[in-house]
Amino acid sequence: MSILKDKKILLGISGGIAAYKTAPLIRLFIKAGANVKVIMTPASKDFVTPLTLSTLSKNPVLSSFTNDDDENDTWNNHVDLGLWADYFLIAPATANTMSKMANGNSDNFLLASYLSAKCPVYFAPAMDLDMYKHQSTVDSIATLQSFGNIMIPATSGELASGLVGEGRMAEPEDIVAFIENDILDKLPLRGKKILLTAGPTYEAIDPVRFIGNHSSGKMGFEIAKSAAKQGAEVILIAGPTQQTVSHHLINVLPVVSAQDMYDATHSYFKDVDVAILSAAVADYKPKFIESQKIKKKSSTLTLELEKTKDILASLGEIKTHQLLIGFALETNNELENAKGKLLKKNLDLIVLNSLQDKGAGFGGDNNKITIIDSKLNITPYQLKSKSEVANDIVLQLIKKLNA
Ligand code: CTP
């Protein structure tokens, strides 16, 4: 899935022959799941028709401050459009348009929208090679970059004039890939590896029975999605669960028992930056697993249980650089118990779920949490959907990593 899915892209087209490439460019943005609105300078309409671009973008194409077709002459609001966009791309960016952008001119709708835009601005220059090399163009580009605008460099090749050299607008595929990579590179968890446990564990009694719990795994899967959205690579060690996720940054490793989860967690821990243990691990398991199905012979049956290994505590003992986050599910004396676990297990953050809070805990779609950090700062949150709760946890994690 592209990072551009559901993103709002404003495409500003200025008047150069490369404007014809904006038709396939819009198709690629739409294919990536983006919403596209197009602004054309008057000159660009000589190279590609607004009808083509409005058909492809599924939105009216704007090019002047007023809507000529409308007898009431409605006003096109460049400020609204500038605020609407998540990303503004000017492609092709001609020498003339770049010069005007650099100097704050606003004598057409594209330029006024540029001045109003608050989002990241990309520009893809396109012109003949001598124009591209001219000091005035070089200066315009430097000025735009000093404003924080991001250039998608022109490439070398045959130009419309017949000359060969630098100045050809980047190909549509390369423009889309450039923007996607730039967005990904700037995500706060880009390059971070996160180990996550989720769901219940099943502890075998005999070949057909087990001891389990009602954890759905939802909370852990939502954290995985939220962290991946922020650019993290996630190793998700999941006990038996109905949850599924499909994301190129999330690798799901299914496990069954507490021991499986312990082994999997330990094999990845040393290479990760963060470990978040949200699984509801069984605290006890049958001491002996019967090799045959237990027959119902007697009126009562006693199972001897022994403690499982505490995965979280074991990671707290060996952690070096890793940020370690645990969960605490409590029914009484919640804050004190959670603080106790945080200190005892050597954690950086603990996420407390109180079963006293209506709507919190296992199974449901909502959760209410309190986050406590290692300095015992307490941050309580409202009851929210598990995906919003996951975002809160990931934001705290980002804050902690940046601290
Ligand atoms: N946990 C773990 N391994 C276990 C048990 C728990 O990694 N064998 C982790 C959970 O994933 C969670 C945290 O420990 O992040 C707290 O689990 P919880 O059951 O609330 O606490 P316990 O330490 O098991 O204590 P108790 O059940 O007595 O409250």
XYZ file of C-alpha atoms and ligand atoms in Angstrom:
432
model
C 0.000 0.000 0.000
C 1.342 3.392 -0.960
C 2.018 6.019 1.692
C 0.019 8.322 -0.608
C -3.224 6.436 0.050
C -5.938 8.904 1.088
C -3.482 11.797 0.870
C -4.622 15.048 -0.758
C -2.332 16.136 -3.542
C -2.518 19.501 -5.232
C -0.838 19.411 -8.628
C 0.138 22.760 -10.107
C 0.971 22.678 -13.809
C 2.889 25.447 -15.507
C 3.324 25.970 -19.229
C 5.969 23.719 -20.697
C 5.874 20.803 -23.099
C 6.384 18.392 -20.162
C 2.831 19.289 -19.096
C 1.678 16.375 -21.258
C 3.330 14.030 -18.744
C 0.948 15.189 -16.019
C -1.802 12.966 -17.462
C 0.042 9.711 -16.612
C 1.285 11.366 -13.407
C -2.286 11.956 -12.200
C -3.181 8.355 -13.075
C -0.309 7.109 -10.901
C -1.403 9.270 -7.961
C -4.976 8.020 -8.304
C -3.721 4.428 -8.532
C -1.788 5.014 -5.296
C -5.079 5.971 -3.642
C -4.491 9.732 -3.450
C -7.062 12.495 -3.982
C -5.839 14.864 -6.652
C -6.835 18.421 -7.500
C -5.242 20.222 -10.400
C -4.384 23.888 -10.910
C -3.174 25.003 -14.331
C -1.509 28.237 -15.364
C -3.133 29.772 -18.460
C -0.036 28.907 -20.545
C -0.126 25.218 -19.581
C -3.497 24.803 -21.295
C -1.717 25.049 -24.645
C 0.044 21.780 -23.846
C -2.647 19.631 -22.222
C -6.388 20.138 -21.916
C -8.184 20.735 -18.609
C -10.804 18.191 -19.742
C -8.191 15.418 -19.869
C -6.932 16.311 -16.409
C -10.326 16.784 -14.776
C -11.393 13.395 -16.164
C -8.299 11.687 -14.803
C -8.289 13.478 -11.440
C -12.083 13.196 -11.027
C -12.092 16.825 -9.890
C -12.679 20.149 -11.658
C -9.462 21.746 -12.859
C -8.902 25.278 -11.596
C -6.949 27.945 -13.376
C -8.319 31.351 -12.466
C -9.560 33.223 -9.442
C -13.110 33.148 -10.743
C -15.061 30.406 -12.370
C -15.779 31.691 -15.910
C -18.321 28.963 -16.707
C -20.450 29.978 -13.791
C -22.760 32.913 -14.543
C -22.449 34.016 -10.923
C -18.684 34.092 -11.375
C -17.954 32.152 -8.162
C -14.649 32.814 -6.484
C -12.085 30.003 -6.343
C -10.475 30.221 -2.976
C -6.720 29.670 -3.233
C -6.394 29.845 0.567
C -8.807 26.937 1.044
C -7.015 24.956 -1.625
C -3.643 25.663 -0.062
C -4.989 24.429 3.275
C -6.753 21.421 1.695
C -3.543 19.896 0.375
C -1.339 17.441 2.267
C 1.273 17.872 -0.480
C 1.659 20.431 -3.247
C 3.548 19.416 -6.365
C 4.396 21.880 -9.120
C 5.188 19.889 -12.241
C 6.369 20.928 -14.660
C 7.920 23.920 -12.914
C 9.049 26.248 -15.699
C 11.780 28.846 -15.317
C 9.114 31.545 -15.374
C 6.936 29.959 -12.674
C 9.917 29.160 -10.427
C 11.156 32.735 -10.759
C 7.733 34.063 -9.771
C 7.478 31.591 -6.865
C 10.913 32.675 -5.651
C 9.865 36.339 -5.771
C 6.431 36.084 -4.238
C 4.513 37.006 -7.388
C 0.900 35.977 -7.377
C -0.466 37.010 -10.745
C -2.122 33.680 -11.426
C -4.116 31.166 -9.424
C -1.278 28.646 -9.171
C 1.084 31.215 -7.684
C -1.502 32.528 -5.216
C -2.179 28.942 -4.098
C 1.556 28.349 -3.717
C 1.851 31.359 -1.434
C -1.083 30.071 0.634
C 0.124 26.478 0.957
C 1.139 25.305 4.430
C 2.018 21.747 3.354
C 5.296 20.394 1.950
C 5.884 21.713 -1.581
C 7.683 19.713 -4.266
C 8.677 21.127 -7.639
C 9.863 19.298 -10.721
C 11.701 21.697 -13.068
C 11.427 21.249 -16.815
C 13.010 23.470 -19.474
C 15.646 23.591 -22.134
C 19.204 22.926 -20.997
C 20.493 26.498 -21.355
C 17.558 27.869 -19.404
C 18.169 25.250 -16.698
C 21.824 26.276 -16.420
C 21.138 30.014 -16.435
C 22.229 31.728 -13.244
C 18.771 33.189 -12.821
C 17.204 29.691 -12.795
C 19.923 28.379 -10.502
C 19.162 31.267 -8.130
C 15.396 30.634 -8.249
C 15.917 26.974 -7.374
C 18.238 27.877 -4.498
C 15.688 30.381 -3.184
C 12.862 27.835 -3.350
C 15.023 25.297 -1.531
C 15.819 27.903 1.104
C 12.038 28.173 1.649
C 12.033 24.422 2.392
C 10.539 23.466 -0.983
C 11.827 20.160 -2.270
C 13.196 19.836 -5.789
C 12.626 16.712 -7.837
C 15.645 17.180 -10.101
C 15.342 17.333 -13.860
C 17.108 14.550 -15.715
C 19.385 14.459 -18.726
C 18.190 13.330 -22.092
C 16.710 14.460 -25.370
C 14.760 17.686 -24.944
C 11.791 18.928 -26.928
C 14.086 21.410 -28.697
C 16.102 18.510 -30.090
C 19.066 19.377 -27.879
C 20.392 16.775 -25.511
C 21.180 17.685 -21.904
C 19.798 18.415 -18.480
C 16.328 19.930 -18.117
C 13.958 17.080 -18.872
C 11.240 16.729 -16.228
C 11.591 13.550 -14.154
C 9.374 10.727 -15.437
C 5.960 10.381 -13.728
C 6.935 7.052 -12.071
C 10.093 8.663 -10.704
C 8.198 11.702 -9.413
C 5.752 9.475 -7.509
C 8.581 7.295 -6.140
C 10.551 10.422 -5.126
C 7.623 11.840 -3.169
C 6.781 8.479 -1.550
C 10.392 7.972 -0.445
C 10.710 11.524 0.805
C 7.577 11.139 2.948
C 8.753 7.757 4.257
C 12.227 9.086 5.069
C 10.725 11.824 7.208
C 8.471 9.535 9.263
C 9.436 9.668 12.954
C 9.978 5.903 13.296
C 11.777 5.439 9.967
C 14.687 3.039 10.455
C 13.447 1.862 13.877
C 12.767 -1.798 14.594
C 9.988 -2.682 16.991
C 9.329 -6.041 18.572
C 5.737 -6.528 19.621
C 3.880 -9.353 21.352
C 0.112 -9.667 21.054
C -2.796 -11.972 21.789
C -3.137 -14.825 24.263
C -0.997 -17.911 24.679
C -2.365 -21.460 24.767
C -0.830 -23.889 27.222
C -1.429 -27.501 26.244
C -3.025 -29.908 28.727
C -3.215 -32.844 26.351
C -3.300 -33.149 22.512
C -6.782 -31.546 22.311
C -7.071 -29.210 25.295
C -5.343 -26.104 26.493
C -5.470 -23.311 29.055
C -6.034 -19.959 27.341
C -7.573 -16.542 27.913
C -9.924 -14.103 26.208
C -7.313 -11.730 24.771
C -8.302 -10.859 21.183
C -4.914 -9.475 20.137
C -6.655 -6.349 18.784
C -4.669 -3.879 20.861
C -1.313 -5.327 19.779
C -2.290 -5.451 16.107
C -3.444 -1.826 16.247
C -0.100 -0.816 17.794
C 1.683 -2.676 14.985
C -0.329 -0.772 12.351
C 0.172 2.577 14.044
C 3.943 2.043 14.408
C 4.262 0.903 10.780
C 2.349 4.002 9.678
C 5.073 6.045 11.370
C 7.709 4.145 9.405
C 8.788 1.460 11.907
C 9.632 -2.075 10.907
C 7.552 -4.310 13.180
C 8.138 -7.909 14.222
C 4.790 -8.981 15.605
C 4.907 -12.160 17.663
C 1.288 -13.175 17.941
C -0.379 -15.845 20.019
C -3.477 -17.605 18.586
C -5.735 -14.810 17.284
C -8.281 -14.004 14.576
C -6.513 -10.730 13.823
C -4.830 -10.243 10.480
C -2.732 -7.448 9.052
C -1.171 -6.866 5.689
C 1.556 -4.242 5.598
C 5.006 -4.497 4.055
C 6.621 -3.222 7.280
C 4.852 -5.739 9.558
C 6.117 -9.280 9.824
C 3.737 -11.532 11.801
C 5.253 -14.569 13.529
C 2.560 -16.842 14.950
C 3.312 -18.692 18.192
C 1.172 -20.801 20.528
C 2.594 -21.146 24.018
C 4.324 -18.837 26.487
C 7.551 -20.741 25.907
C 7.247 -20.254 22.095
C 6.664 -16.546 22.673
C 9.625 -16.367 25.058
C 11.925 -18.078 22.522
C 10.765 -15.930 19.573
C 11.016 -12.716 21.572
C 14.518 -13.485 22.781
C 15.742 -14.374 19.302
C 14.866 -10.859 18.017
C 15.362 -8.663 21.073
C 19.023 -7.761 20.653
C 18.437 -6.282 17.169
C 15.476 -4.042 17.971
C 15.163 -0.476 19.221
C 11.888 -0.969 21.049
C 9.968 -3.900 22.536
C 6.283 -3.558 23.377
C 4.832 -6.527 25.209
C 1.072 -6.368 24.936
C 0.399 -10.117 24.933
C -1.710 -11.716 27.648
C 0.803 -14.424 28.428
C -0.365 -17.335 30.578
C 1.211 -17.043 34.012
C 0.916 -20.788 34.638
C 1.035 -23.854 32.432
C 0.394 -27.555 33.105
C 3.504 -29.111 34.592
C 3.041 -32.201 32.441
C 1.418 -32.374 29.007
C -0.406 -35.670 28.673
C 0.570 -37.413 25.456
C -2.909 -38.981 25.102
C -6.296 -37.347 25.495
C -7.306 -37.382 29.168
C -10.315 -39.679 29.696
C -13.119 -38.628 32.040
C -12.693 -41.418 34.544
C -12.858 -39.722 37.921
C -15.382 -37.183 39.181
C -12.697 -34.542 39.754
C -9.455 -33.778 37.989
C -6.515 -31.883 39.401
C -3.992 -30.280 37.110
C -0.628 -29.365 38.498
C 0.498 -26.002 37.122
C 3.878 -24.360 37.113
C 4.882 -20.770 36.417
C 5.717 -19.735 32.876
C 8.757 -17.555 32.292
C 7.967 -13.846 32.564
C 9.043 -12.621 29.126
C 8.840 -8.933 29.991
C 10.880 -9.303 33.174
C 13.486 -11.388 31.368
C 13.923 -8.623 28.750
C 14.163 -6.003 31.495
C 17.140 -7.938 32.901
C 19.085 -8.036 29.636
C 18.106 -4.793 27.919
C 20.934 -2.562 26.755
C 19.780 0.205 24.395
C 16.192 -0.992 23.928
C 13.155 0.947 25.060
C 10.970 -1.550 26.913
C 7.223 -1.100 27.211
C 4.919 -3.366 29.189
C 1.219 -3.590 29.915
C -0.534 -4.059 33.217
C -4.082 -5.285 33.490
C -5.329 -4.522 36.965
C -8.570 -4.799 38.894
C -7.637 -2.972 42.103
C -4.919 -0.732 43.469
C -4.166 -0.096 39.810
C -1.633 2.747 39.840
C 0.416 1.249 42.656
C 0.481 -2.189 41.034
C 1.428 -0.743 37.643
C 4.212 1.386 39.142
C 5.455 -1.697 40.985
C 5.623 -3.679 37.719
C 7.356 -0.818 35.918
C 10.139 -0.718 38.496
C 10.395 -4.453 39.118
C 10.574 -5.339 35.440
C 12.925 -2.435 34.588
C 10.572 -0.810 32.045
C 10.661 2.572 30.325
C 6.886 2.848 30.038
C 3.945 0.867 31.308
C 0.450 0.996 29.847
C -2.178 0.432 32.509
C -5.607 -0.984 31.719
C -7.956 -0.930 34.632
C -10.786 -3.409 34.525
C -12.647 -0.930 36.758
C -12.912 1.352 33.729
C -16.025 0.561 31.731
C -15.174 -0.450 28.156
C -11.487 -1.109 28.831
C -9.599 -4.355 28.533
C -10.044 -7.565 26.531
C -12.209 -8.202 23.513
C -13.963 -4.884 22.829
C -13.125 -2.220 20.275
C -12.336 0.443 22.870
C -9.793 0.850 25.589
C -8.941 3.308 28.331
C -5.333 3.534 29.374
C -2.962 5.369 31.663
C 0.697 5.575 30.694
C 3.353 5.755 33.388
C 6.998 6.471 32.551
C 10.151 5.510 34.416
C 10.122 8.841 36.281
C 6.626 7.869 37.434
C 4.938 10.634 35.429
C 1.326 9.597 34.931
C -0.659 10.383 31.748
C -4.315 9.331 31.832
C -6.315 9.063 28.577
C -10.023 9.049 27.722
C -11.908 5.961 26.589
C -11.081 5.678 22.878
C -11.102 3.192 20.021
C -8.198 0.741 20.156
C -6.708 2.285 17.024
C -6.693 5.752 18.674
C -5.229 4.246 21.839
C -2.516 2.645 19.703
C -1.708 6.066 18.216
C -1.409 7.533 21.729
C 0.993 4.788 22.764
C 3.080 5.237 19.613
C 3.197 9.027 20.148
C 4.480 8.527 23.701
C 7.037 6.112 22.327
C 8.223 8.666 19.733
C 8.483 11.322 22.465
C 10.537 8.952 24.621
C 12.846 8.045 21.720
C 13.430 11.729 20.993
C 13.947 12.683 24.627
N 4.099 -10.747 30.651
C 5.085 -11.467 30.023
N 5.283 -12.780 30.328
C 4.534 -13.405 31.251
C 3.517 -12.669 31.902
C 3.321 -11.343 31.585
O 5.801 -10.927 29.155
N 4.749 -14.679 31.510
C 3.934 -9.325 30.311
C 2.640 -8.957 29.622
O 2.796 -9.032 28.217
C 2.429 -7.546 30.100
C 3.047 -7.521 31.477
O 3.895 -8.646 31.531
O 3.148 -6.618 29.310
C 2.113 -7.536 32.636
O 1.310 -8.640 32.658
P 0.277 -8.867 33.868
O -0.376 -10.169 33.638
O -0.599 -7.656 34.043
O 1.209 -8.896 35.092
P 2.015 -10.017 35.765
O 3.406 -9.534 35.852
O 1.808 -11.309 35.077
O 1.441 -10.008 37.212
P -0.002 -10.418 37.786
O -0.648 -11.335 36.782
O 0.298 -11.034 39.059
O -0.739 -9.123 37.936
